[in-house]
Amino acid sequence: MGAPLVQILVRDNNVDQALKALKKKMQREGTFREMKRRNHFEKPSEKRAREEAEAVRRTRKLQRKRAQREGLVGRM
């Protein structure tokens, strides 16, 4: 069984607005990044390097948010 299906409601036949909402939802969930990643084979060494870089980015983002909350760093 795969991931849950994404559902977007089309109101007043406004397909453009529904499409915009769908793209935004897919962007947030990382669907586009996943599709791009699966498009080509990724060597295990490349995968490891990518995952390590993502972990570093997550950690730095968390530290940045924590520093902003504590008032150590001004907002950009």
mmCIF file of C-alpha atoms in Angstrom:
data_model
loop_
_atom_site.group_PDB
_atom_site.id
_atom_site.type_symbol
_atom_site.label_atom_id
_atom_site.label_comp_id
_atom_site.label_asym_id
_atom_site.label_seq_id
_atom_site.Cartn_x
_atom_site.Cartn_y
_atom_site.Cartn_z
ATOM 1 C CA MET A 1 0.000 0.000 0.000
ATOM 2 C CA GLY A 2 1.385 3.397 -1.020
ATOM 3 C CA ALA A 3 1.254 6.854 0.466
ATOM 4 C CA PRO A 4 -2.122 8.447 1.120
ATOM 5 C CA LEU A 5 -3.655 10.173 -1.889
ATOM 6 C CA VAL A 6 -3.663 13.957 -2.043
ATOM 7 C CA GLN A 7 -7.122 15.440 -2.352
ATOM 8 C CA ILE A 8 -7.895 18.987 -3.475
ATOM 9 C CA LEU A 9 -11.413 20.398 -3.775
ATOM 10 C CA VAL A 10 -12.321 22.473 -6.825
ATOM 11 C CA ARG A 11 -14.663 25.254 -5.813
ATOM 12 C CA ASP A 12 -16.814 27.242 -8.265
ATOM 13 C CA ASN A 13 -15.108 25.497 -11.220
ATOM 14 C CA ASN A 14 -11.916 27.398 -10.342
ATOM 15 C CA VAL A 15 -9.356 24.873 -11.572
ATOM 16 C CA ASP A 16 -6.460 27.368 -11.501
ATOM 17 C CA GLN A 17 -6.894 27.941 -7.773
ATOM 18 C CA ALA A 18 -7.166 24.186 -7.130
ATOM 19 C CA LEU A 19 -4.021 23.544 -9.205
ATOM 20 C CA LYS A 20 -2.151 26.203 -7.242
ATOM 21 C CA ALA A 21 -3.231 24.572 -3.967
ATOM 22 C CA LEU A 22 -2.157 21.144 -5.271
ATOM 23 C CA LYS A 23 1.295 22.382 -6.282
ATOM 24 C CA LYS A 24 1.757 24.083 -2.915
ATOM 25 C CA LYS A 25 0.757 20.908 -1.062
ATOM 26 C CA MET A 26 3.084 18.760 -3.172
ATOM 27 C CA GLN A 27 5.930 21.220 -2.622
ATOM 28 C CA ARG A 28 5.416 21.103 1.149
ATOM 29 C CA GLU A 29 5.361 17.304 1.185
ATOM 30 C CA GLY A 30 8.528 17.088 -0.929
ATOM 31 C CA THR A 31 6.848 15.233 -3.795
ATOM 32 C CA PHE A 32 8.634 17.228 -6.504
ATOM 33 C CA ARG A 33 12.030 16.654 -4.899
ATOM 34 C CA GLU A 34 11.260 12.934 -4.592
ATOM 35 C CA MET A 35 10.200 12.679 -8.257
ATOM 36 C CA LYS A 36 13.365 14.450 -9.387
ATOM 37 C CA ARG A 37 15.498 12.192 -7.178
ATOM 38 C CA ARG A 38 13.891 8.990 -8.507
ATOM 39 C CA ASN A 39 14.253 10.097 -12.126
ATOM 40 C CA HIS A 40 17.882 8.905 -12.271
ATOM 41 C CA PHE A 41 19.820 6.239 -10.429
ATOM 42 C CA GLU A 42 21.672 7.531 -7.407
ATOM 43 C CA LYS A 43 24.863 5.763 -6.370
ATOM 44 C CA PRO A 44 24.985 4.687 -2.705
ATOM 45 C CA SER A 45 27.870 7.101 -2.059
ATOM 46 C CA GLU A 46 25.834 9.979 -3.553
ATOM 47 C CA LYS A 47 22.826 8.995 -1.445
ATOM 48 C CA ARG A 48 24.931 8.955 1.723
ATOM 49 C CA ALA A 49 26.438 12.367 0.901
ATOM 50 C CA ARG A 50 22.989 13.828 0.149
ATOM 51 C CA GLU A 51 21.478 12.472 3.367
ATOM 52 C CA GLU A 52 24.399 13.793 5.436
ATOM 53 C CA ALA A 53 24.081 17.225 3.809
ATOM 54 C CA GLU A 54 20.323 17.234 4.523
ATOM 55 C CA ALA A 55 20.989 16.338 8.158
ATOM 56 C CA VAL A 56 23.491 19.195 8.466
ATOM 57 C CA ARG A 57 20.970 21.614 6.916
ATOM 58 C CA ARG A 58 18.224 20.471 9.299
ATOM 59 C CA THR A 59 20.507 20.838 12.321
ATOM 60 C CA ARG A 60 21.657 24.321 11.314
ATOM 61 C CA LYS A 61 18.083 25.428 10.653
ATOM 62 C CA LEU A 62 17.015 24.144 14.072
ATOM 63 C CA GLN A 63 19.941 25.949 15.745
ATOM 64 C CA ARG A 64 19.109 29.157 13.852
ATOM 65 C CA LYS A 65 15.458 29.001 14.951
ATOM 66 C CA ARG A 66 16.468 28.280 18.533
ATOM 67 C CA ALA A 67 18.901 31.243 18.528
ATOM 68 C CA GLN A 68 16.182 33.533 17.139
ATOM 69 C CA ARG A 69 13.756 32.392 19.822
ATOM 70 C CA GLU A 70 16.320 33.098 22.534
ATOM 71 C CA GLY A 71 17.049 36.515 21.043
ATOM 72 C CA LEU A 72 20.694 35.812 20.251
ATOM 73 C CA VAL A 73 20.304 36.461 16.529
ATOM 74 C CA GLY A 74 18.131 39.134 14.926
ATOM 75 C CA ARG A 75 15.574 38.180 12.305
ATOM 76 C CA MET A 76 16.571 38.553 8.652
#
